[in-house]
Short mmCIF file of C-alpha atoms in Angstrom, two decimals:
data_model
loop_
_atom_site.label_atom_id
_atom_site.label_comp_id
_atom_site.label_asym_id
_atom_site.label_seq_id
_atom_site.Cartn_x
_atom_site.Cartn_y
_atom_site.Cartn_z
CA MET A 1329 45.42 27.34 -45.68
CA GLU A 1330 45.90 29.50 -42.58
CA ASP A 1331 48.90 31.15 -44.24
CA VAL A 1332 46.62 32.19 -47.11
CA VAL A 1333 44.06 33.58 -44.59
CA ILE A 1334 46.78 35.63 -42.95
CA LYS A 1335 47.86 36.95 -46.35
CA VAL A 1336 44.27 37.94 -47.09
CA ALA A 1337 43.98 39.71 -43.72
CA ARG A 1338 47.20 41.63 -44.32
CA LEU A 1339 46.17 42.79 -47.78
CA LEU A 1340 42.83 44.02 -46.40
CA SER A 1341 44.50 45.67 -43.41
CA ALA A 1342 46.88 47.50 -45.76
CA ALA A 1343 43.81 48.83 -47.61
CA GLY A 1344 42.43 50.20 -44.36
CA GLY A 1345 40.11 47.42 -43.31
CA ARG A 1346 39.97 44.66 -40.76
CA ALA A 1347 39.44 41.05 -41.68
CA LEU A 1348 37.97 38.68 -39.07
CA LEU A 1349 37.37 34.94 -39.20
CA VAL A 1350 33.87 33.94 -38.17
CA GLY A 1351 31.51 30.98 -38.03
CA GLY A 1352 32.42 27.31 -38.20
CA CYS A 1353 36.14 27.80 -38.68
CA VAL A 1354 36.45 29.65 -35.34
CA ARG A 1355 34.13 27.23 -33.60
CA ASP A 1356 36.08 24.22 -34.85
CA GLN A 1357 39.41 25.72 -33.88
CA LEU A 1358 38.16 26.32 -30.31
CA LEU A 1359 37.03 22.68 -30.21
CA GLY A 1360 40.42 21.50 -31.35
CA PHE A 1361 39.43 20.54 -34.87
CA GLU A 1362 41.22 21.65 -38.03
CA PRO A 1363 38.87 23.76 -40.19
CA LYS A 1364 38.39 22.73 -43.81
CA ASP A 1365 37.12 26.07 -44.99
CA PHE A 1366 37.24 29.69 -43.76
CA ASP A 1367 34.72 32.52 -43.67
CA VAL A 1368 36.24 36.03 -43.54
CA GLU A 1369 34.14 39.11 -42.72
CA VAL A 1370 35.63 42.51 -43.59
CA TYR A 1371 35.02 45.75 -41.68
CA GLY A 1372 35.95 49.29 -42.71
CA LEU A 1373 36.01 48.70 -46.52
CA GLY A 1374 33.46 48.86 -49.30
CA HIS A 1375 32.77 46.08 -51.77
CA ASP A 1376 34.94 47.53 -54.54
CA ASP A 1377 37.74 48.21 -52.08
CA VAL A 1378 37.86 44.56 -51.05
CA ILE A 1379 38.02 43.39 -54.66
CA LYS A 1380 40.78 45.89 -55.46
CA ALA A 1381 42.80 44.83 -52.41
CA LEU A 1382 42.64 41.11 -53.24
CA SER A 1383 42.59 40.98 -57.04
CA GLY A 1384 46.32 41.65 -57.41
CA SER A 1385 47.20 38.53 -55.42
CA PHE A 1386 44.32 36.12 -55.96
CA SER A 1387 42.02 34.93 -58.69
CA LEU A 1388 38.53 35.93 -57.52
CA ASN A 1389 35.16 34.31 -58.17
CA LEU A 1390 32.61 37.11 -58.14
CA VAL A 1391 29.56 34.97 -58.87
CA GLY A 1392 28.24 35.64 -55.34
CA ALA A 1393 29.39 39.26 -55.23
CA SER A 1394 25.87 40.60 -55.49
CA PHE A 1395 25.25 38.85 -52.16
CA GLY A 1396 28.42 40.34 -50.72
CA VAL A 1397 30.46 37.12 -50.98
CA ILE A 1398 33.76 36.90 -52.84
CA LYS A 1399 35.36 33.47 -53.27
CA LEU A 1400 39.04 32.85 -53.75
CA HIS A 1401 39.79 30.41 -56.58
CA HIS A 1402 41.71 27.31 -55.50
CA TYR A 1403 41.02 27.99 -51.81
CA ASP A 1404 38.07 27.23 -49.54
CA ILE A 1405 37.94 30.86 -48.39
CA ASP A 1406 34.92 33.11 -48.63
CA VAL A 1407 35.31 36.85 -48.06
CA ALA A 1408 32.15 38.77 -47.18
CA LEU A 1409 30.98 42.19 -46.01
CA PRO A 1410 28.81 42.67 -42.93
CA ARG A 1411 25.20 43.04 -43.93
CA ARG A 1412 21.69 43.71 -42.75
CA GLU A 1413 19.01 41.25 -43.88
CA THR A 1414 15.24 41.83 -44.24
CA LYS A 1415 12.81 38.95 -44.50
CA LEU A 1416 10.59 39.42 -47.60
CA GLY A 1417 8.46 36.30 -47.60
CA LEU A 1418 8.38 32.55 -47.12
CA GLY A 1419 11.41 30.41 -47.89
CA HIS A 1420 15.11 30.18 -47.21
CA LYS A 1421 16.10 32.67 -49.89
CA ALA A 1422 13.37 35.31 -49.38
CA PHE A 1423 15.73 37.95 -47.95
CA SER A 1424 16.91 41.38 -48.98
CA ALA A 1425 20.55 42.08 -48.04
CA GLN A 1426 22.10 45.48 -47.56
CA PHE A 1427 25.88 45.68 -47.05
CA ASP A 1428 27.04 48.13 -44.44
CA SER A 1429 30.73 48.33 -43.46
CA ARG A 1430 29.71 50.68 -40.60
CA LEU A 1431 27.87 47.90 -38.74
CA THR A 1432 29.39 46.93 -35.39
CA ILE A 1433 30.52 43.39 -34.97
CA LYS A 1434 27.66 42.67 -32.54
CA GLU A 1435 25.07 44.08 -35.01
CA ALA A 1436 26.48 42.00 -37.85
CA ALA A 1437 26.61 38.88 -35.67
CA ALA A 1438 22.92 39.26 -34.78
CA ARG A 1439 21.90 37.80 -38.14
CA ARG A 1440 23.88 34.59 -37.46
CA ASP A 1441 22.08 31.46 -36.26
CA PHE A 1442 23.72 30.22 -33.09
CA THR A 1443 26.02 31.86 -30.56
CA ILE A 1444 28.65 29.15 -31.17
CA ASN A 1445 28.77 30.32 -34.81
CA ALA A 1446 28.94 34.04 -33.92
CA ILE A 1447 32.47 34.01 -32.50
CA TYR A 1448 35.10 36.09 -34.29
CA LYS A 1449 38.89 35.76 -34.46
CA ASP A 1450 41.44 38.22 -35.75
CA PRO A 1451 43.82 36.01 -37.76
CA LEU A 1452 46.67 38.63 -37.39
CA THR A 1453 46.55 38.97 -33.61
CA GLY A 1454 44.67 35.88 -32.46
CA GLU A 1455 42.17 38.06 -30.58
CA ILE A 1456 38.80 36.38 -29.94
CA ILE A 1457 35.77 38.68 -30.21
CA ASP A 1458 32.62 37.12 -28.74
CA PRO A 1459 29.68 39.56 -28.78
CA TRP A 1460 27.02 36.92 -27.94
CA GLN A 1461 28.97 34.77 -25.41
CA GLY A 1462 29.25 31.85 -27.81
CA ARG A 1463 32.49 30.65 -26.32
CA ASN A 1464 30.79 30.17 -22.94
CA ASP A 1465 27.96 28.22 -24.64
CA LEU A 1466 30.54 26.12 -26.53
CA GLU A 1467 32.31 25.25 -23.27
CA LYS A 1468 29.01 24.35 -21.59
CA LYS A 1469 27.87 22.42 -24.71
CA ILE A 1470 24.77 24.57 -25.13
CA LEU A 1471 23.11 25.44 -28.45
CA ARG A 1472 21.45 28.84 -28.25
CA HIS A 1473 20.09 31.12 -30.93
CA VAL A 1474 21.68 34.55 -31.27
CA SER A 1475 18.70 36.86 -31.69
CA GLY A 1476 15.10 37.19 -32.85
CA HIS A 1477 16.36 37.05 -36.43
CA PHE A 1478 16.82 33.31 -35.96
CA ALA A 1479 13.12 32.63 -36.61
CA GLU A 1480 13.35 34.18 -40.09
CA ASP A 1481 15.11 31.14 -41.62
CA PRO A 1482 13.37 27.77 -41.07
CA LEU A 1483 16.42 25.87 -42.30
CA ARG A 1484 17.98 26.67 -38.98
CA VAL A 1485 15.83 24.01 -37.29
CA LEU A 1486 17.62 21.36 -39.35
CA ARG A 1487 20.95 23.06 -38.73
CA ALA A 1488 20.23 22.73 -35.03
CA MET A 1489 19.47 19.04 -35.57
CA GLN A 1490 22.89 18.32 -37.10
CA PHE A 1491 24.86 20.54 -34.74
CA ILE A 1492 23.31 18.76 -31.74
CA ALA A 1493 24.33 15.41 -33.23
CA ARG A 1494 27.87 16.47 -34.25
CA PHE A 1495 28.86 18.23 -31.03
CA ASP A 1496 26.60 16.48 -28.49
CA LEU A 1497 24.90 19.73 -27.45
CA GLU A 1498 21.95 20.49 -25.22
CA VAL A 1499 19.48 23.00 -26.65
CA ASP A 1500 18.48 26.11 -24.70
CA GLU A 1501 14.83 26.10 -23.74
CA SER A 1502 14.15 29.46 -25.45
CA THR A 1503 15.63 28.08 -28.71
CA ILE A 1504 13.42 25.02 -28.44
CA GLY A 1505 10.39 27.26 -28.02
CA ILE A 1506 11.24 29.29 -31.14
CA CYS A 1507 11.93 26.19 -33.23
CA SER A 1508 8.59 24.69 -32.14
CA LEU A 1509 6.78 27.68 -33.68
CA MET A 1510 8.65 27.58 -37.00
CA THR A 1511 7.42 25.81 -40.13
CA SER A 1512 9.31 24.35 -43.06
CA GLU A 1513 8.02 26.94 -45.56
CA ASP A 1514 8.64 24.58 -48.51
CA LEU A 1515 12.39 24.62 -48.16
CA PRO A 1516 14.21 23.42 -51.30
CA LYS A 1517 15.15 19.74 -51.09
CA GLU A 1518 18.81 20.32 -51.93
CA ARG A 1519 19.17 22.49 -48.81
CA LEU A 1520 17.27 20.00 -46.68
CA PHE A 1521 19.48 17.21 -47.94
CA GLU A 1522 22.65 19.11 -47.00
CA GLU A 1523 21.63 19.14 -43.37
CA TRP A 1524 20.59 15.49 -43.33
CA VAL A 1525 23.91 14.52 -44.90
CA LYS A 1526 25.77 16.39 -42.13
CA LEU A 1527 23.61 14.73 -39.48
CA LEU A 1528 24.19 11.22 -40.78
CA THR A 1529 27.83 11.41 -41.89
CA LYS A 1530 29.22 13.72 -39.19
CA GLY A 1531 26.90 13.13 -36.25
CA ARG A 1532 28.37 11.37 -33.23
CA SER A 1533 25.08 11.20 -31.42
CA ILE A 1534 22.62 11.02 -34.29
CA SER A 1535 19.83 10.00 -31.90
CA LYS A 1536 19.98 13.39 -30.14
CA GLY A 1537 19.56 15.23 -33.41
CA LEU A 1538 16.50 13.13 -34.37
CA GLU A 1539 15.01 13.45 -30.89
CA PHE A 1540 15.31 17.22 -31.20
CA LEU A 1541 13.15 17.07 -34.37
CA ARG A 1542 10.53 15.13 -32.46
CA GLN A 1543 10.74 17.58 -29.55
CA VAL A 1544 10.07 20.65 -31.68
CA GLY A 1545 7.27 18.94 -33.70
CA TRP A 1546 9.16 18.74 -37.00
CA LEU A 1547 8.53 14.99 -37.46
CA ARG A 1548 5.26 16.06 -39.03
CA TYR A 1549 7.27 16.95 -42.12
CA TYR A 1550 8.70 13.41 -42.16
CA PRO A 1551 5.67 11.12 -41.69
CA GLU A 1552 7.71 7.99 -42.37
CA LEU A 1553 9.76 8.82 -39.25
CA GLU A 1554 6.75 9.99 -37.23
CA ALA A 1555 5.07 6.63 -37.84
CA LEU A 1556 7.93 4.91 -36.00
CA VAL A 1557 7.07 6.64 -32.76
CA GLY A 1558 4.91 4.31 -30.65
CA CYS A 1559 5.21 1.39 -33.08
CA GLU A 1560 5.71 -1.45 -30.61
CA GLN A 1561 8.32 -4.18 -30.86
CA ASP A 1562 8.65 -7.39 -28.96
CA PRO A 1563 10.60 -6.64 -25.81
CA GLN A 1564 12.35 -10.00 -26.00
CA TRP A 1565 14.19 -8.88 -29.10
CA HIS A 1566 13.98 -5.10 -28.64
CA PRO A 1567 14.23 -4.12 -24.94
CA GLU A 1568 15.17 -0.58 -26.07
CA GLY A 1569 11.50 0.17 -26.89
CA ASP A 1570 9.48 1.10 -29.96
CA VAL A 1571 10.79 1.30 -33.57
CA TRP A 1572 11.67 4.96 -33.05
CA CYS A 1573 13.96 4.09 -30.20
CA HIS A 1574 15.42 1.18 -32.15
CA THR A 1575 16.13 3.36 -35.18
CA LYS A 1576 17.93 5.92 -33.03
CA LYS A 1577 19.97 3.19 -31.36
CA SER A 1578 20.89 1.71 -34.76
CA LEU A 1579 22.04 5.11 -36.04
CA ASP A 1580 24.25 5.67 -33.02
CA ALA A 1581 25.72 2.18 -33.60
CA TYR A 1582 26.37 3.15 -37.23
CA ALA A 1583 28.11 6.39 -36.07
CA ARG A 1584 30.43 4.36 -33.86
CA MET A 1585 31.49 2.09 -36.70
CA ARG A 1586 31.79 4.88 -39.27
CA SER A 1587 35.32 5.48 -40.49
CA SER A 1588 36.64 9.02 -40.19
CA ASN A 1589 38.21 8.90 -43.69
CA ALA A 1590 35.31 7.12 -45.34
CA ASP A 1591 33.93 8.18 -48.72
CA GLN A 1592 30.99 10.46 -47.94
CA GLN A 1593 28.88 9.27 -50.92
CA GLU A 1594 29.23 5.67 -49.69
CA GLU A 1595 28.54 6.56 -46.10
CA ILE A 1596 25.37 8.50 -46.86
CA ILE A 1597 23.96 5.48 -48.74
CA VAL A 1598 24.70 3.24 -45.73
CA ALA A 1599 23.41 5.78 -43.23
CA LEU A 1600 20.17 6.24 -45.11
CA GLY A 1601 19.83 2.48 -45.25
CA VAL A 1602 20.07 2.38 -41.45
CA LEU A 1603 17.65 5.30 -41.02
CA CYS A 1604 15.07 3.72 -43.31
CA HIS A 1605 15.56 0.03 -42.59
CA ASP A 1606 12.37 -0.41 -40.47
CA PHE A 1607 10.10 1.99 -42.35
CA GLY A 1608 7.90 -1.04 -43.20
CA LYS A 1609 7.13 -1.92 -39.57
CA PRO A 1610 4.23 0.47 -38.90
CA ALA A 1611 2.28 -1.15 -41.72
CA THR A 1612 3.02 -4.76 -40.79
CA THR A 1613 3.28 -4.90 -36.96
CA PHE A 1614 0.67 -6.84 -34.99
CA TYR A 1615 0.37 -8.95 -31.87
CA ASP A 1616 0.37 -12.66 -32.75
CA SER A 1617 -1.94 -14.16 -30.14
CA ASP A 1618 -0.93 -17.72 -31.09
CA LYS A 1619 2.82 -17.11 -30.72
CA LYS A 1620 2.36 -14.55 -27.93
CA HIS A 1621 4.75 -12.11 -29.66
CA ILE A 1622 4.65 -8.82 -31.48
CA ARG A 1623 5.60 -9.50 -35.08
CA SER A 1624 6.27 -7.51 -38.25
CA PRO A 1625 6.30 -10.10 -41.05
CA GLY A 1626 7.33 -8.71 -44.44
CA HIS A 1627 8.40 -5.39 -43.07
CA ASP A 1628 11.53 -5.52 -45.22
CA GLU A 1629 9.52 -5.52 -48.48
CA ALA A 1630 6.88 -3.14 -47.00
CA GLY A 1631 9.62 -0.61 -46.31
CA LEU A 1632 10.26 0.06 -50.00
CA GLY A 1633 7.31 2.46 -50.51
CA PRO A 1634 7.89 4.72 -47.48
CA THR A 1635 11.68 4.71 -48.11
CA LEU A 1636 11.21 6.02 -51.66
CA SER A 1637 8.68 8.55 -50.44
CA PHE A 1638 11.05 9.83 -47.77
CA LEU A 1639 14.12 9.93 -50.02
CA SER A 1640 12.36 11.59 -52.93
CA ARG A 1641 11.49 14.61 -50.76
CA LEU A 1642 15.16 15.03 -49.94
CA THR A 1643 17.01 14.32 -53.19
CA ASP A 1644 16.75 13.54 -56.88
CA GLU A 1645 20.09 11.65 -56.91
CA GLU A 1646 19.37 8.51 -58.93
CA ARG A 1647 22.03 6.49 -57.18
CA ILE A 1648 20.54 7.10 -53.71
CA LEU A 1649 16.95 6.48 -54.89
CA LYS A 1650 18.03 3.16 -56.38
CA GLU A 1651 20.60 1.83 -53.95
CA VAL A 1652 19.16 2.73 -50.54
CA PRO A 1653 15.85 0.87 -51.01
CA ALA A 1654 17.82 -2.28 -51.91
CA LEU A 1655 19.52 -2.06 -48.50
CA VAL A 1656 16.12 -1.71 -46.83
CA ARG A 1657 14.63 -4.66 -48.68
CA LEU A 1658 17.54 -6.94 -47.93
CA HIS A 1659 18.61 -5.78 -44.44
CA MET A 1660 17.51 -9.10 -42.84
CA ARG A 1661 19.23 -11.30 -45.40
CA PRO A 1662 22.70 -11.49 -43.74
CA PHE A 1663 21.24 -13.15 -40.65
CA ALA A 1664 18.98 -15.43 -42.71
CA LEU A 1665 21.87 -16.63 -44.93
CA TRP A 1666 24.11 -17.23 -41.95
CA GLN A 1667 21.40 -19.12 -40.07
CA ALA A 1668 20.73 -21.31 -43.13
CA LYS A 1669 24.47 -21.90 -43.68
CA ALA A 1670 23.94 -20.64 -47.24
CA SER A 1671 26.10 -21.63 -50.16
CA ASP A 1672 28.45 -19.48 -52.16
CA ASN A 1673 25.79 -19.39 -54.91
CA ALA A 1674 23.33 -17.73 -52.51
CA ILE A 1675 25.97 -15.17 -51.54
CA ARG A 1676 26.63 -14.44 -55.22
CA ARG A 1677 22.92 -13.88 -55.84
CA LEU A 1678 22.73 -11.52 -52.84
CA ALA A 1679 25.66 -9.57 -54.22
CA ALA A 1680 23.89 -9.28 -57.58
CA GLU A 1681 20.79 -7.87 -55.85
CA VAL A 1682 22.36 -5.46 -53.36
CA LYS A 1683 25.50 -4.51 -55.49
CA ARG A 1684 27.69 -4.09 -52.41
CA ILE A 1685 27.61 -6.64 -49.62
CA ASP A 1686 29.96 -4.52 -47.50
CA ARG A 1687 27.24 -1.89 -47.32
CA LEU A 1688 24.54 -4.37 -46.40
CA VAL A 1689 26.73 -5.80 -43.64
CA LYS A 1690 27.06 -2.36 -42.10
CA VAL A 1691 23.34 -1.83 -42.12
CA ALA A 1692 22.69 -5.26 -40.59
CA ALA A 1693 25.36 -4.67 -37.97
CA ALA A 1694 23.84 -1.28 -37.00
CA ASP A 1695 20.41 -2.94 -36.89
CA ALA A 1696 21.90 -5.42 -34.38
CA GLY A 1697 23.26 -2.52 -32.32
CA ALA A 1698 26.83 -3.51 -32.91
CA THR A 1699 29.43 -1.73 -30.77
CA ASP A 1700 33.03 -2.75 -30.93
CA GLN A 1701 32.49 -6.17 -32.52
CA MET A 1702 30.53 -7.05 -35.65
CA PRO A 1703 27.84 -9.74 -35.17
CA GLU A 1704 28.95 -13.23 -36.17
CA SER A 1705 26.39 -13.36 -39.01
CA CYS A 1706 27.74 -10.14 -40.52
CA ARG A 1707 31.34 -11.17 -40.08
CA TRP A 1708 30.69 -14.52 -41.76
CA LEU A 1709 28.93 -12.87 -44.72
CA LEU A 1710 31.62 -10.24 -45.22
CA GLU A 1711 34.42 -12.82 -45.05
CA SER A 1712 32.61 -15.04 -47.53
CA ALA A 1713 32.07 -12.12 -49.94
CA GLU A 1714 35.71 -11.12 -49.63
CA ARG A 1715 36.78 -14.70 -50.40
CA LEU A 1716 34.52 -14.65 -53.48
CA LYS A 1717 35.83 -11.16 -54.41
CA ILE A 1718 32.33 -9.68 -54.43
CA ALA A 1719 32.33 -7.65 -51.16
CA ASP A 1720 32.25 -4.25 -52.87
CA SER A 1721 30.60 -5.04 -56.20
CA ALA A 1722 28.18 -7.35 -57.86
CA PRO A 1723 29.66 -10.34 -59.69
CA LYS A 1724 30.72 -9.21 -63.13
CA PRO A 1725 29.29 -11.19 -66.01
CA ILE A 1726 31.89 -13.51 -67.51
CA LEU A 1727 30.04 -14.03 -70.80
CA MET A 1728 29.67 -10.80 -72.76
CA GLY A 1729 27.87 -9.80 -75.95
CA ARG A 1730 31.12 -9.72 -77.91
CA ASN A 1731 31.61 -13.43 -77.06
CA LEU A 1732 28.25 -14.27 -78.57
CA ILE A 1733 29.09 -12.26 -81.69
CA GLU A 1734 32.30 -14.31 -82.02
CA LEU A 1735 30.11 -17.42 -82.00
CA GLY A 1736 28.22 -16.02 -84.96
CA LEU A 1737 25.10 -14.83 -83.15
CA LYS A 1738 23.57 -11.51 -84.19
CA PRO A 1739 22.17 -9.09 -81.53
CA GLY A 1740 18.44 -9.60 -80.95
CA VAL A 1741 15.85 -10.98 -78.57
CA LYS A 1742 17.66 -14.35 -78.26
CA PHE A 1743 20.96 -12.55 -77.75
CA GLY A 1744 19.75 -10.89 -74.55
CA GLU A 1745 18.03 -14.03 -73.35
CA ILE A 1746 21.23 -16.04 -73.63
CA LEU A 1747 23.22 -13.43 -71.67
CA ARG A 1748 20.57 -13.38 -68.95
CA MET A 1749 20.53 -17.18 -68.70
CA ALA A 1750 24.29 -17.28 -68.72
CA TYR A 1751 24.55 -14.84 -65.87
CA GLU A 1752 22.04 -16.82 -63.83
CA ALA A 1753 24.12 -19.97 -64.47
CA GLN A 1754 27.25 -18.05 -63.41
CA LEU A 1755 25.58 -17.02 -60.12
CA ASP A 1756 24.62 -20.67 -59.58
CA GLY A 1757 28.27 -21.68 -59.94
CA LYS A 1758 27.80 -23.67 -63.16
CA TYR A 1759 30.91 -22.13 -64.63
CA SER A 1760 33.73 -19.87 -63.42
CA ASN A 1761 35.76 -18.85 -66.44
CA LEU A 1762 35.30 -17.74 -70.08
CA ASP A 1763 36.02 -21.09 -71.65
CA GLU A 1764 33.28 -22.75 -69.56
CA ALA A 1765 30.98 -19.83 -70.31
CA VAL A 1766 31.44 -20.24 -74.06
CA VAL A 1767 30.69 -23.99 -73.73
CA PHE A 1768 27.47 -23.05 -71.84
CA ALA A 1769 26.44 -20.65 -74.59
CA LYS A 1770 27.15 -23.22 -77.34
CA ASN A 1771 25.00 -25.76 -75.51
CA PHE A 1772 22.26 -23.21 -75.24
CA LEU A 1773 22.42 -22.54 -79.03
CA LEU A 1774 22.13 -26.23 -79.92
#
């Protein structure tokens, strides 16, 4: 990819311009990470000049050209012109942009969010251009806003949240002050969700990102999280403190066990399960004067409502809205089954409910604060599920509709009832192959 970037820079240089890398790709290189995408900012050329210089060598996507962004087909490379932005109203997109190739690098960088994202690099010479001392902040692990323009985009509060978690940064006091005065301005859920996904799937210290939200007063936009603050737990089982502290600890445990090459869609479901797993505690927690303990009976079931409320404000993805609540409702089941020395039938039934036991085990392990070693209850359940070949999927029905048709039964109410009863019998271990399933069906028809 870097060879392609160099080719782009040479083409633009030959046309009389200067192409500079900027943003996350430069930041990541300075941190020793390999960038996955590249942002190029071009100085000294107009919009049409850039297109002319590149179109002979690359297939260009001009969908974002009105915003000054030209994308290269087949490559994660965006080419943009320096621009001035004017805030027109509320919201993340309420800006007017004017492209000006005469802007200095420092002037153009002033519209960026954080100093660590306002570092430039010349791909042809390797020169680092750092008009806002972002490299110094990166070395000192400080997150600092670039200029007063920062306050114009409320999404930057959530960007701060995920950067803090990913790079273990401390936030400059002046940046905290500005963020505390900013409001969400009805940000679109898809943009909100992007930042939460980065927090949960890339964050190494997720607790720090969440604590930043509390510090700047943004938990008010997430009442399900805010309710966790101050919700007491029994110190015998939770010496870490209230449910808020426990949730943060659980998320950091999840981050430690997360695989670097894991499927992101899978990981976000698990991570959201960890984040939401105790949402039912504020409504169910009380001090049991007879047992002399703080208890939260039924908090697993009580967590369904607030979990759906929280998730629905972030995404419309049906899979997430369906599968995360199941993890919340069943997050205590691994320990309960292990404690009861449950049968294979009970494990099959759990797999049918949760769809993926391997996910549930991760949530339960994070809940237990697992570090290097998975709790015995989780290890037992995962090994049992793997033995039964149902660790990553619900048990597939052995008896299918086509089998009933072969027996002469026509589709109808009884048809569906037989399939349902057959599946229940399968989960109970009453048969394990198709021949036995057919016998079961025949007996049901008699």
